[in-house]
Amino acid sequence: MKTNFTYPLLTGTVTLVVLVTSHNLALALSPQEIVKIGSPMTVQVNPPMGVKDGGSGVIIQRQGNTYTVLTCNHVALMPAPHTIRTHDGQSYAVVSTEKLQKSPNDPDLALVTFSSAAVYPVAKLAPSNVPVGAEIFVMGFPALDRKFGADRDFVFSPGFVTSRPSSAPEGYTLRYNSVTKGGMSGGPVFDIDGRVVGIHGLGGSDRVDVKQQGSDATMAVNMKTGFNGAIPINTFLAMRSQIPQAPAVAVDTAPSTDKPAQRLENPKSASDFFAKGSVERDRGDRSRAIANYTQAIARNPNYADAYYQRGNARYDQGDKQGALADYDQALKFDPNYANAYYQRAVILYNRGNKQEALSSFDRYITLVPNDAQAYHSRGAIRRSMGDGQGTFDDFDRVVRLEPDNSRAYYNRALARTMLRDSKGALDDFSHALNLDPSWTTVYNNRAILRRRLGDREGAVNDFSKVISIEPKNAEAHYNRGLVRRDLGDRQGAIEDLQLAANIFQQKNDSTNYQKALEKIESIQAMPVIPAVPAPVVTPTTTSPSDNSTNLNQPTNSQPTNSQPTNSSDSGNIPESAAPAQPENNSTW
């Protein structure tokens, strides 16, 4: 739903006392009036400059000069010290933080306080059970157009409630089709009467493997579902007994003036059909969803959101050509529709048009510069095109966005090998293992690189670590056998290769079974010569050429062990694993 507003639009401890008011709401407020109410009480929650995008929150109480802000716990967990930036551009230090999420299953909520003599409005909370089809408005400060932290602009995103699951991880049981972005987590969700009904914090995505036509290449991505989520304000109010000495909050129990049942049962306007289409799609009825989106477009041919959501429904049905046409139409009427660029890029990759896919990812990243998944996807495509520097740049960005993500370092290590930066690759493999000491794929890859650089003892140690974790890892036994052969340990080499052959045989892998036997025969036929230890090559930025190592394209799948199916001595380096989901996004 698009309208012309002044604001940008997107497609210590505390205690709680509740002050209840009830009055008759005669007329629903206009969107302009809701923005006028909501914008002064919606705030930024910012970490130190350059650390994260920041989040959002809403002022729910004032007691003297102390203000209390309700936000998401994952926003409050950002590196301290935090500051609150209010609508008038003033920044205040956070005085206290109360994390309401005590365990992973608890609602993702937190309270923070700041002190100011200025007067800021306080939100009214609506405890009603917001029904499917209700119109809502999500407000916050997304990180868009390369604006981060305090530089972010206020936006609001209209939409409709599409489902109310009875339970969901971290309490996200209010689901809607409003367009949201990173940086809006913790922001308020308003009803059409200007009351807060939820706290936004979840961006919906589905992880899918996208296969490129005409090749075996795949790229796993997080496709945007078009649905996002909030924690209902009812959930927060139900937690008040757990919060000692909390400030009073205003609760408005008056019935809503919205008529969602009428909107869904007897749709008339373009927005009514759009709402109904989204509800049907969320229920899984894609055909009805497409029919309703088409009705919305018939009534408003410039309805970018309807084209985008119809494109999502068509993609769900496997109609990628139709989906691409709808995403193009959405971009025709809204050239800054970021998610349409993302979805478009995935389809173009599927069709083998890598260059156009890169262009769409470029445009998406310009609009949403801190989406780690987008950098990963673009990096994977650049890698498949042989662009070593571009691959490194993208995975380096992923590392900077997610410095505690082992897969980010692993992928950057593979990118470094394209640039022949062996020392950097070893460092990144080691960093990944510091974060995930049981990740056998990384040990295997580091071992292969160490072998290439002449560090045979280091390679044996890494393969041995793999075997200690996965005793039936045939590839590790096979490769350790080859390195032991190089070290002059004939008996150890034959034992490893025989174990590998046995495992391959158990898996009915006749090709690799025969290959292992051939290696055993070649070792047995070798003359017995006293072993001369190979010199260890100190890694430099340029590694020796070794055509026996095959570095594969990064993917978003969990690492799997590849077998040595090529004709060379060493096994292939397995597929890489993609970064975990951005902290402000989850999979429904």
Coordinates of C-alpha atoms in Angstrom, one line a residue:
M1 CA 0.0 0.0 0.0
K2 CA 1.6 3.3 -1.1
T3 CA 0.6 6.7 0.1
N4 CA 2.3 10.1 -0.1
F5 CA 3.6 11.1 3.3
T6 CA 6.3 13.4 4.7
Y7 CA 8.1 10.4 6.2
P8 CA 9.8 7.7 4.2
L9 CA 7.7 4.7 3.5
L10 CA 8.8 1.1 3.3
T11 CA 7.6 -1.3 0.9
G12 CA 19.2 -0.6 37.1
T13 CA 15.9 -2.7 37.3
V14 CA 12.5 -1.6 36.4
T15 CA 8.9 -2.4 37.5
L16 CA 5.6 -2.5 35.7
V17 CA 2.3 -1.0 36.8
V18 CA -0.5 -0.9 34.3
L19 CA -2.8 2.1 34.0
V20 CA -5.9 1.0 32.1
T21 CA -8.1 3.4 30.1
S22 CA -11.1 2.6 28.0
H23 CA -13.0 4.9 25.7
N24 CA -15.0 4.7 22.5
L25 CA -12.9 5.0 19.3
A26 CA -15.4 6.6 16.9
L27 CA -13.3 6.8 13.7
A28 CA -10.1 5.1 12.6
L29 CA -7.1 7.4 12.2
S30 CA -5.7 8.2 8.8
P31 CA -2.2 6.9 8.1
Q32 CA -0.9 10.4 8.3
E33 CA -2.4 10.7 11.8
I34 CA -0.9 7.4 12.9
V35 CA 2.6 8.5 11.7
K36 CA 2.1 11.8 13.6
I37 CA 1.4 9.9 16.8
G38 CA 4.0 7.2 16.3
S39 CA 7.1 9.0 15.0
P40 CA 7.8 11.1 18.2
M41 CA 7.7 8.0 20.5
T42 CA 9.8 5.7 18.2
V43 CA 13.5 5.9 18.9
Q44 CA 16.8 4.5 17.7
V45 CA 18.8 2.1 19.9
N46 CA 22.4 2.5 18.8
P47 CA 25.6 0.6 19.7
P48 CA 29.0 2.3 19.5
M49 CA 29.7 3.8 16.0
G50 CA 30.7 1.3 13.4
V51 CA 29.7 -1.8 15.4
K52 CA 26.3 -2.7 14.2
D53 CA 23.4 -1.1 12.3
G54 CA 21.5 -0.4 15.5
G55 CA 17.9 -1.1 16.3
S56 CA 14.7 0.6 17.2
G57 CA 12.3 0.9 20.2
V58 CA 9.3 2.7 21.5
I59 CA 8.9 4.9 24.6
I60 CA 6.3 3.2 26.9
Q61 CA 6.7 5.3 30.1
R62 CA 8.0 8.5 31.7
Q63 CA 8.6 8.8 35.4
G64 CA 10.2 12.2 36.3
N65 CA 13.1 12.5 33.9
T66 CA 13.4 8.7 33.4
Y67 CA 12.0 7.2 30.2
T68 CA 11.5 3.5 29.6
V69 CA 11.9 2.0 26.1
L70 CA 10.5 -1.4 25.0
T71 CA 12.7 -3.1 22.4
C72 CA 13.9 -6.5 21.3
N73 CA 16.4 -8.5 23.4
H74 CA 18.6 -9.1 20.4
V75 CA 18.8 -5.3 20.0
A76 CA 19.8 -4.9 23.7
L77 CA 22.5 -7.5 23.3
M78 CA 24.4 -5.3 20.8
P79 CA 27.8 -4.2 22.1
A80 CA 27.6 -1.6 24.8
P81 CA 27.5 1.3 25.5
H82 CA 24.2 2.0 23.9
T83 CA 22.6 5.3 23.2
I84 CA 19.0 6.3 22.6
R85 CA 18.4 8.8 19.8
T86 CA 15.0 10.5 19.9
H87 CA 13.0 11.9 17.1
D88 CA 14.4 15.4 17.7
G89 CA 17.9 14.3 17.0
Q90 CA 19.0 14.2 20.7
S91 CA 21.1 11.2 21.9
Y92 CA 21.1 9.9 25.5
A93 CA 23.1 7.3 27.2
V94 CA 21.3 4.2 28.2
V95 CA 21.0 4.1 32.0
S96 CA 19.8 0.6 32.6
T97 CA 18.9 -2.5 30.6
E98 CA 16.4 -5.2 31.7
K99 CA 16.6 -8.3 29.5
L100 CA 13.2 -10.0 29.6
Q101 CA 14.5 -13.0 27.6
K102 CA 16.0 -15.3 30.2
S103 CA 16.2 -18.4 28.0
P104 CA 16.2 -19.0 24.2
N105 CA 12.5 -19.9 24.3
D106 CA 11.4 -16.7 26.1
P107 CA 10.0 -13.7 24.2
D108 CA 12.7 -11.6 22.5
L109 CA 12.1 -8.5 24.6
A110 CA 14.0 -6.0 26.7
L111 CA 13.5 -2.7 28.5
V112 CA 16.1 0.1 28.5
T113 CA 16.0 3.5 30.2
F114 CA 17.4 6.9 29.6
S115 CA 17.2 10.2 31.3
S116 CA 16.1 13.5 29.8
A117 CA 14.4 16.7 31.0
A118 CA 12.8 17.0 27.6
V119 CA 9.2 15.9 27.1
Y120 CA 8.6 13.0 24.8
P121 CA 5.2 11.3 24.2
V122 CA 4.5 7.9 25.6
A123 CA 2.8 5.0 23.7
K124 CA -0.6 3.6 24.5
L125 CA -0.6 -0.2 24.5
A126 CA -3.5 -2.2 23.1
P127 CA -3.9 -5.6 24.7
S128 CA -6.4 -6.9 22.2
N129 CA -5.8 -10.1 20.2
V130 CA -5.0 -8.5 16.8
P131 CA -7.0 -10.6 14.3
V132 CA -5.9 -11.8 10.8
G133 CA -6.6 -9.2 8.2
A134 CA -6.1 -6.2 10.6
E135 CA -4.3 -3.2 9.2
I136 CA -1.0 -2.4 10.9
F137 CA 1.9 0.0 10.6
V138 CA 5.5 -0.9 11.5
M139 CA 7.8 2.0 12.4
G140 CA 11.5 2.1 12.9
F141 CA 14.9 3.1 11.6
P142 CA 16.2 0.8 8.9
A143 CA 19.8 0.8 7.7
L144 CA 19.2 1.8 4.1
D145 CA 21.1 3.7 1.5
R146 CA 24.4 3.2 3.4
K147 CA 23.0 5.1 6.5
F148 CA 23.9 3.4 9.8
G149 CA 23.5 4.1 13.5
A150 CA 22.3 7.6 14.2
D151 CA 22.3 8.5 10.5
R152 CA 19.3 6.2 9.8
D153 CA 16.0 7.8 8.8
F154 CA 12.6 7.1 10.3
V155 CA 10.3 5.0 8.1
F156 CA 6.9 3.4 8.5
S157 CA 5.6 0.4 6.6
P158 CA 1.9 -0.3 6.3
G159 CA 0.6 -3.8 5.9
F160 CA -1.9 -6.4 7.1
V161 CA -1.8 -9.2 9.6
T162 CA -1.6 -12.5 7.6
S163 CA -1.6 -15.1 10.4
R164 CA -1.5 -15.7 14.1
P165 CA 0.4 -18.9 14.9
S166 CA -0.4 -20.2 18.3
S167 CA 3.3 -20.5 19.1
A168 CA 6.5 -19.5 17.5
P169 CA 10.2 -19.3 18.5
E170 CA 10.9 -16.3 20.8
G171 CA 7.3 -15.3 20.9
Y172 CA 6.9 -14.0 17.3
T173 CA 3.2 -14.9 16.9
L174 CA 2.1 -11.7 15.1
R175 CA 2.8 -12.2 11.4
Y176 CA 2.3 -9.6 8.6
N177 CA 3.2 -8.5 5.1
S178 CA 4.7 -5.1 5.9
V179 CA 8.1 -4.6 4.3
T180 CA 10.8 -4.3 7.0
K181 CA 14.6 -4.1 7.0
G182 CA 17.5 -4.6 9.4
G183 CA 17.6 -1.7 12.0
M184 CA 13.8 -1.8 12.5
S185 CA 14.0 -4.6 15.1
G186 CA 12.5 -3.4 18.4
G187 CA 10.3 -0.9 16.6
P188 CA 6.6 -0.6 17.4
V189 CA 3.7 -2.1 15.4
F190 CA 0.6 0.2 15.5
D191 CA -3.0 -0.5 14.9
I192 CA -5.2 1.9 12.9
D193 CA -6.2 3.6 16.2
G194 CA -2.6 4.7 16.9
R195 CA -2.0 2.1 19.7
V196 CA 1.0 -0.2 19.9
V197 CA 0.0 -3.9 19.4
G198 CA 3.4 -5.5 18.9
I199 CA 7.2 -5.2 18.8
H200 CA 8.7 -6.0 15.4
G201 CA 11.9 -8.1 15.3
L202 CA 11.7 -10.9 12.8
G203 CA 12.4 -10.9 9.0
G204 CA 10.9 -13.9 7.3
S205 CA 13.0 -16.0 5.0
D206 CA 13.2 -19.5 3.6
R207 CA 16.5 -21.2 2.9
V208 CA 16.4 -22.9 -0.5
D209 CA 18.9 -24.5 -2.8
V210 CA 18.9 -22.8 -6.2
K211 CA 20.3 -24.8 -9.1
Q212 CA 21.7 -23.1 -12.1
Q213 CA 20.2 -24.4 -15.3
G214 CA 22.5 -26.3 -17.5
S215 CA 25.1 -27.1 -14.8
D216 CA 25.5 -28.9 -11.5
A217 CA 26.2 -25.6 -9.6
T218 CA 23.9 -24.7 -6.8
M219 CA 23.6 -21.8 -4.5
A220 CA 21.6 -21.9 -1.3
V221 CA 20.0 -18.6 -0.4
N222 CA 17.5 -17.1 2.0
M223 CA 14.6 -16.2 -0.2
K224 CA 12.5 -13.4 1.2
T225 CA 9.1 -14.8 2.2
G226 CA 7.3 -11.5 2.1
F227 CA 6.2 -12.1 5.7
N228 CA 7.7 -10.6 8.9
G229 CA 6.9 -10.9 12.5
A230 CA 6.4 -9.2 15.9
I231 CA 5.8 -10.2 19.5
P232 CA 2.3 -9.2 20.5
I233 CA 2.0 -6.5 23.2
N234 CA -0.2 -9.0 25.1
T235 CA 2.9 -11.1 25.6
F236 CA 4.8 -8.2 27.1
L237 CA 1.9 -7.4 29.4
A238 CA 1.6 -11.0 30.6
M239 CA 5.3 -10.8 31.7
R240 CA 4.8 -7.9 34.0
S241 CA 4.7 -10.0 37.1
Q242 CA 8.3 -11.1 36.3
I243 CA 9.6 -7.5 36.3
P244 CA 10.3 -6.0 39.7
Q245 CA 9.8 -2.2 40.2
A246 CA 8.7 -1.4 36.6
P247 CA 7.2 1.9 35.6
A248 CA 3.5 2.4 34.8
V249 CA 2.4 1.9 31.3
A250 CA -0.8 3.1 29.6
V251 CA -3.1 0.3 28.3
D252 CA -6.1 1.2 26.1
T253 CA -8.7 -1.5 26.2
A254 CA -11.2 0.1 23.8
P255 CA -12.3 -2.1 20.8
S256 CA -10.5 -1.4 17.6
T257 CA -12.3 0.5 14.8
D258 CA -10.8 -1.8 12.2
K259 CA -13.0 -4.3 10.4
P260 CA -10.7 -7.1 9.2
A261 CA -13.4 -9.7 8.8
Q262 CA -15.3 -7.4 6.5
R263 CA -12.2 -6.7 4.5
L264 CA -11.5 -10.4 4.0
E265 CA -15.0 -11.6 3.4
N266 CA -16.2 -8.8 1.1
P267 CA -13.1 -7.2 -0.4
K268 CA -13.7 -4.1 -2.5
S269 CA -10.6 -2.0 -2.8
A270 CA -7.2 -2.8 -4.1
S271 CA -5.8 -2.9 -0.6
D272 CA -8.6 -5.3 0.5
F273 CA -7.7 -7.8 -2.2
F274 CA -4.0 -7.3 -1.4
A275 CA -4.7 -8.2 2.2
K276 CA -6.8 -11.2 1.3
G277 CA -4.2 -12.4 -1.1
S278 CA -1.5 -12.2 1.6
V279 CA -3.7 -14.1 4.0
E280 CA -4.4 -16.8 1.4
R281 CA -0.7 -17.2 0.6
D282 CA 0.3 -17.4 4.3
R283 CA -2.2 -20.2 4.5
G284 CA -0.5 -22.0 1.6
D285 CA -3.2 -21.4 -1.0
R286 CA -1.0 -19.9 -3.7
S287 CA -3.6 -20.0 -6.5
R288 CA -6.2 -18.0 -4.5
A289 CA -3.4 -15.7 -3.4
I290 CA -2.5 -15.0 -7.1
A291 CA -6.1 -14.4 -8.0
N292 CA -6.5 -11.9 -5.2
Y293 CA -3.3 -10.1 -6.0
T294 CA -4.4 -9.9 -9.6
Q295 CA -7.7 -8.3 -8.5
A296 CA -5.7 -5.8 -6.5
I297 CA -3.6 -4.9 -9.6
A298 CA -6.7 -4.6 -11.7
R299 CA -7.9 -1.9 -9.3
N300 CA -4.5 -0.3 -9.0
P301 CA -2.2 -1.0 -11.9
N302 CA 0.7 0.8 -10.1
Y303 CA 0.5 -1.4 -7.0
A304 CA 4.2 -2.4 -6.5
D305 CA 3.5 -4.4 -3.4
A306 CA 0.9 -6.4 -5.1
Y307 CA 3.2 -7.2 -8.0
Y308 CA 6.0 -8.2 -5.6
Q309 CA 3.8 -10.5 -3.5
R310 CA 2.2 -12.1 -6.6
G311 CA 5.8 -12.7 -7.8
N312 CA 6.5 -14.5 -4.5
A313 CA 3.4 -16.6 -4.9
R314 CA 4.3 -17.5 -8.5
Y315 CA 7.8 -18.4 -7.3
D316 CA 6.3 -20.7 -4.7
Q317 CA 4.4 -22.4 -7.5
G318 CA 7.5 -22.9 -9.6
D319 CA 6.6 -20.2 -12.1
K320 CA 9.9 -18.4 -12.1
Q321 CA 9.3 -16.7 -15.4
G322 CA 6.0 -15.2 -14.1
A323 CA 7.7 -14.3 -10.8
L324 CA 10.5 -12.5 -12.7
A325 CA 8.0 -10.5 -14.7
D326 CA 6.2 -9.5 -11.5
Y327 CA 9.4 -8.4 -9.8
D328 CA 10.2 -6.3 -12.9
Q329 CA 6.8 -4.7 -12.7
A330 CA 7.3 -3.9 -9.0
L331 CA 10.6 -2.2 -9.8
K332 CA 9.0 -0.3 -12.6
F333 CA 6.6 1.4 -10.2
D334 CA 9.1 1.5 -7.3
P335 CA 12.7 1.5 -8.5
N336 CA 14.0 1.3 -4.8
Y337 CA 12.0 -1.9 -4.0
A338 CA 15.1 -3.7 -2.5
N339 CA 13.5 -7.2 -2.0
A340 CA 12.4 -7.3 -5.6
Y341 CA 16.1 -6.9 -6.7
Y342 CA 17.1 -9.7 -4.3
Q343 CA 14.4 -12.2 -5.6
R344 CA 15.1 -11.2 -9.2
A345 CA 18.9 -11.9 -8.7
V346 CA 18.1 -15.4 -7.4
I347 CA 15.9 -16.2 -10.5
L348 CA 18.5 -14.8 -12.9
Y349 CA 21.2 -17.0 -11.3
N350 CA 18.9 -20.0 -11.7
R351 CA 18.5 -19.2 -15.4
G352 CA 22.3 -19.0 -15.8
N353 CA 22.4 -15.2 -16.3
K354 CA 25.1 -14.6 -13.8
Q355 CA 26.0 -11.0 -15.0
E356 CA 22.4 -9.8 -14.6
A357 CA 22.2 -11.6 -11.3
L358 CA 25.3 -9.7 -10.1
S359 CA 23.7 -6.4 -11.2
S360 CA 20.6 -7.1 -9.2
F361 CA 22.6 -8.1 -6.1
D362 CA 24.6 -4.9 -6.6
R363 CA 21.5 -2.8 -6.6
Y364 CA 20.1 -4.6 -3.6
I365 CA 23.3 -4.2 -1.6
T366 CA 23.4 -0.5 -2.4
L367 CA 19.9 -0.2 -0.8
V368 CA 20.5 -2.7 2.0
P369 CA 24.3 -2.5 2.6
N370 CA 24.5 -4.7 5.7
D371 CA 22.8 -7.9 4.6
A372 CA 25.4 -10.6 5.0
Q373 CA 23.4 -13.2 3.0
A374 CA 23.4 -10.9 0.0
Y375 CA 27.2 -10.5 0.1
H376 CA 27.6 -14.3 0.5
S377 CA 25.4 -14.9 -2.6
R378 CA 27.1 -12.3 -4.7
G379 CA 30.5 -13.7 -3.5
A380 CA 29.5 -17.2 -4.6
I381 CA 28.5 -16.0 -8.1
R382 CA 31.8 -14.0 -8.4
R383 CA 33.7 -17.1 -7.4
S384 CA 32.0 -19.2 -10.0
M385 CA 33.0 -16.5 -12.6
G386 CA 36.7 -16.6 -11.5
D387 CA 36.7 -13.1 -9.9
G388 CA 39.1 -13.7 -7.0
Q389 CA 39.2 -10.1 -5.8
G390 CA 35.5 -9.7 -5.9
T391 CA 35.0 -12.9 -4.1
F392 CA 37.4 -11.9 -1.4
D393 CA 35.8 -8.4 -1.0
D394 CA 32.3 -9.9 -0.5
F395 CA 33.4 -12.6 2.0
D396 CA 35.6 -10.1 3.8
R397 CA 32.4 -8.0 4.2
V398 CA 30.6 -11.0 5.6
V399 CA 33.4 -11.4 8.2
R400 CA 33.1 -7.8 9.2
L401 CA 29.3 -8.1 9.6
E402 CA 29.4 -11.4 11.5
P403 CA 32.8 -11.5 13.2
D404 CA 31.8 -14.5 15.4
N405 CA 30.6 -16.6 12.5
S406 CA 32.9 -19.5 11.7
R407 CA 31.5 -20.0 8.2
A408 CA 32.3 -16.4 7.3
Y409 CA 36.0 -17.1 7.9
Y410 CA 35.9 -20.4 6.1
N411 CA 34.4 -18.8 3.0
R412 CA 37.0 -16.0 3.1
A413 CA 39.7 -18.6 3.4
L414 CA 38.5 -20.2 0.1
A415 CA 38.5 -16.7 -1.4
R416 CA 42.1 -16.1 -0.3
T417 CA 43.1 -19.3 -2.1
M418 CA 41.9 -17.8 -5.4
L419 CA 44.3 -14.9 -4.7
R420 CA 47.1 -17.3 -3.8
D421 CA 47.2 -15.9 -0.3
S422 CA 48.1 -19.1 1.5
K423 CA 49.1 -17.5 4.8
G424 CA 45.8 -15.6 4.9
A425 CA 43.9 -18.8 4.1
L426 CA 45.6 -20.7 6.8
D427 CA 44.8 -18.0 9.3
D428 CA 41.2 -17.9 8.3
F429 CA 40.8 -21.7 8.5
S430 CA 42.4 -21.5 12.0
H431 CA 40.0 -18.7 13.0
A432 CA 37.1 -20.8 11.8
L433 CA 38.3 -23.7 13.9
N434 CA 38.7 -21.5 17.0
L435 CA 35.1 -20.7 16.7
D436 CA 33.9 -24.2 15.8
P437 CA 36.6 -26.8 17.0
S438 CA 34.6 -29.8 15.7
W439 CA 34.1 -28.7 12.1
T440 CA 35.8 -31.5 10.2
T441 CA 35.5 -29.9 6.8
V442 CA 37.8 -27.1 7.8
Y443 CA 40.4 -29.5 9.3
N444 CA 40.3 -31.4 6.0
N445 CA 40.8 -28.2 3.9
R446 CA 43.6 -26.9 6.1
A447 CA 45.3 -30.2 5.9
I448 CA 45.2 -30.1 2.1
L449 CA 46.6 -26.6 2.1
R450 CA 49.3 -27.6 4.5
R451 CA 50.3 -30.5 2.3
R452 CA 50.5 -28.2 -0.6
L453 CA 52.9 -26.0 1.4
G454 CA 55.1 -28.9 2.5
D455 CA 53.8 -29.0 6.1
R456 CA 53.2 -32.8 6.0
E457 CA 53.2 -33.2 9.8
G458 CA 50.6 -30.5 10.1
A459 CA 48.5 -32.1 7.4
V460 CA 48.7 -35.5 9.2
N461 CA 47.6 -33.8 12.4
D462 CA 44.6 -32.2 10.8
F463 CA 43.5 -35.4 9.0
S464 CA 43.9 -37.2 12.3
K465 CA 41.7 -34.7 14.0
V466 CA 39.0 -35.4 11.4
I467 CA 39.3 -39.1 12.0
S468 CA 39.0 -38.7 15.7
I469 CA 35.7 -36.9 15.2
E470 CA 34.5 -39.0 12.3
P471 CA 36.2 -42.4 12.4
K472 CA 34.4 -43.5 9.2
N473 CA 35.5 -40.5 7.1
A474 CA 36.9 -42.3 4.1
E475 CA 38.3 -39.1 2.6
A476 CA 40.4 -38.3 5.7
H477 CA 41.8 -41.8 5.8
Y478 CA 42.6 -41.7 2.1
N479 CA 44.3 -38.3 2.3
R480 CA 46.2 -39.1 5.5
G481 CA 47.5 -42.3 3.8
L482 CA 48.9 -40.2 0.9
V483 CA 50.7 -37.8 3.3
R484 CA 52.1 -40.7 5.3
R485 CA 53.3 -42.2 2.0
D486 CA 55.1 -38.9 1.4
L487 CA 56.6 -39.0 4.8
G488 CA 58.0 -42.5 4.1
D489 CA 55.5 -44.2 6.5
R490 CA 54.6 -47.1 4.1
Q491 CA 52.9 -49.2 6.8
G492 CA 50.8 -46.3 8.1
A493 CA 49.9 -45.2 4.5
I494 CA 48.8 -48.7 3.6
E495 CA 46.7 -49.0 6.8
D496 CA 44.9 -45.7 6.1
L497 CA 44.3 -46.5 2.5
Q498 CA 42.9 -50.0 3.3
L499 CA 40.6 -48.5 5.9
A500 CA 39.5 -45.9 3.2
A501 CA 38.9 -48.8 0.7
N502 CA 36.8 -50.7 3.2
I503 CA 34.6 -47.7 3.9
F504 CA 34.2 -47.0 0.2
Q505 CA 33.2 -50.6 -0.3
Q506 CA 30.6 -50.4 2.5
K507 CA 29.1 -47.4 0.8
N508 CA 29.1 -49.1 -2.6
D509 CA 31.4 -46.5 -4.0
S510 CA 33.3 -48.8 -6.4
T511 CA 35.2 -45.9 -8.1
N512 CA 36.9 -44.7 -5.0
Y513 CA 37.3 -48.3 -3.7
Q514 CA 39.3 -49.2 -6.8
K515 CA 41.3 -46.0 -6.5
A516 CA 42.3 -46.7 -3.0
L517 CA 43.4 -50.2 -3.9
E518 CA 45.4 -48.9 -6.8
K519 CA 47.2 -46.5 -4.4
I520 CA 48.0 -49.5 -2.0
E521 CA 49.4 -51.5 -4.9
S522 CA 51.6 -48.5 -6.1
I523 CA 53.0 -48.1 -2.5
Q524 CA 53.7 -51.8 -2.2
A525 CA 55.5 -51.7 -5.5
M526 CA 57.7 -48.8 -4.4
P527 CA 61.3 -49.6 -3.5
V528 CA 62.1 -49.2 0.2
I529 CA 64.1 -46.0 0.5
P530 CA 65.0 -44.2 3.7
A531 CA 62.6 -41.3 4.1
V532 CA 64.0 -37.8 3.9
P533 CA 61.8 -35.3 5.6
A534 CA 60.4 -32.7 3.3
P535 CA 61.3 -29.2 4.2
V536 CA 58.4 -27.2 5.6
V537 CA 57.5 -24.3 3.4
T538 CA 56.6 -21.2 5.4
P539 CA 53.4 -19.9 3.9
T540 CA 53.7 -16.7 1.9
T541 CA 51.1 -14.7 0.0
T542 CA 51.9 -16.9 -3.0
S543 CA 51.3 -20.6 -2.7
P544 CA 52.9 -23.2 -5.0
S545 CA 50.8 -24.3 -7.9
D546 CA 48.9 -27.6 -7.2
N547 CA 46.4 -28.7 -9.8
S548 CA 45.5 -31.6 -7.5
T549 CA 43.4 -29.4 -5.2
N550 CA 40.0 -28.4 -6.4
L551 CA 38.3 -25.6 -4.5
N552 CA 34.6 -25.7 -5.0
Q553 CA 32.0 -23.0 -5.1
P554 CA 30.7 -21.7 -1.7
T555 CA 27.2 -22.7 -0.9
N556 CA 24.8 -22.1 1.9
S557 CA 24.5 -25.8 2.8
Q558 CA 26.1 -27.5 5.8
P559 CA 29.5 -28.9 5.0
T560 CA 29.6 -32.5 3.6
N561 CA 32.6 -34.6 3.0
S562 CA 33.6 -35.1 -0.6
Q563 CA 35.4 -38.2 -1.8
P564 CA 38.6 -38.2 -3.8
T565 CA 37.0 -38.9 -7.2
N566 CA 39.5 -37.1 -9.4
S567 CA 42.6 -38.8 -10.8
S568 CA 45.1 -36.8 -8.7
D569 CA 46.6 -37.7 -5.3
S570 CA 44.7 -35.4 -3.0
G571 CA 41.0 -35.3 -2.5
N572 CA 38.8 -32.3 -3.4
I573 CA 38.3 -29.6 -0.9
P574 CA 34.6 -29.8 0.0
E575 CA 31.9 -27.3 -0.6
S576 CA 32.0 -24.3 1.7
A577 CA 29.3 -23.4 4.2
A578 CA 27.5 -20.1 4.2
P579 CA 27.2 -17.7 7.1
A580 CA 24.6 -18.2 9.7
Q581 CA 21.4 -16.0 9.4
P582 CA 21.7 -12.3 10.2
E583 CA 21.0 -11.7 13.9
N584 CA 18.0 -9.7 13.1
N585 CA 16.5 -12.3 10.8
S586 CA 15.2 -15.8 11.3
T587 CA 13.5 -18.5 9.3
W588 CA 9.8 -19.1 9.8

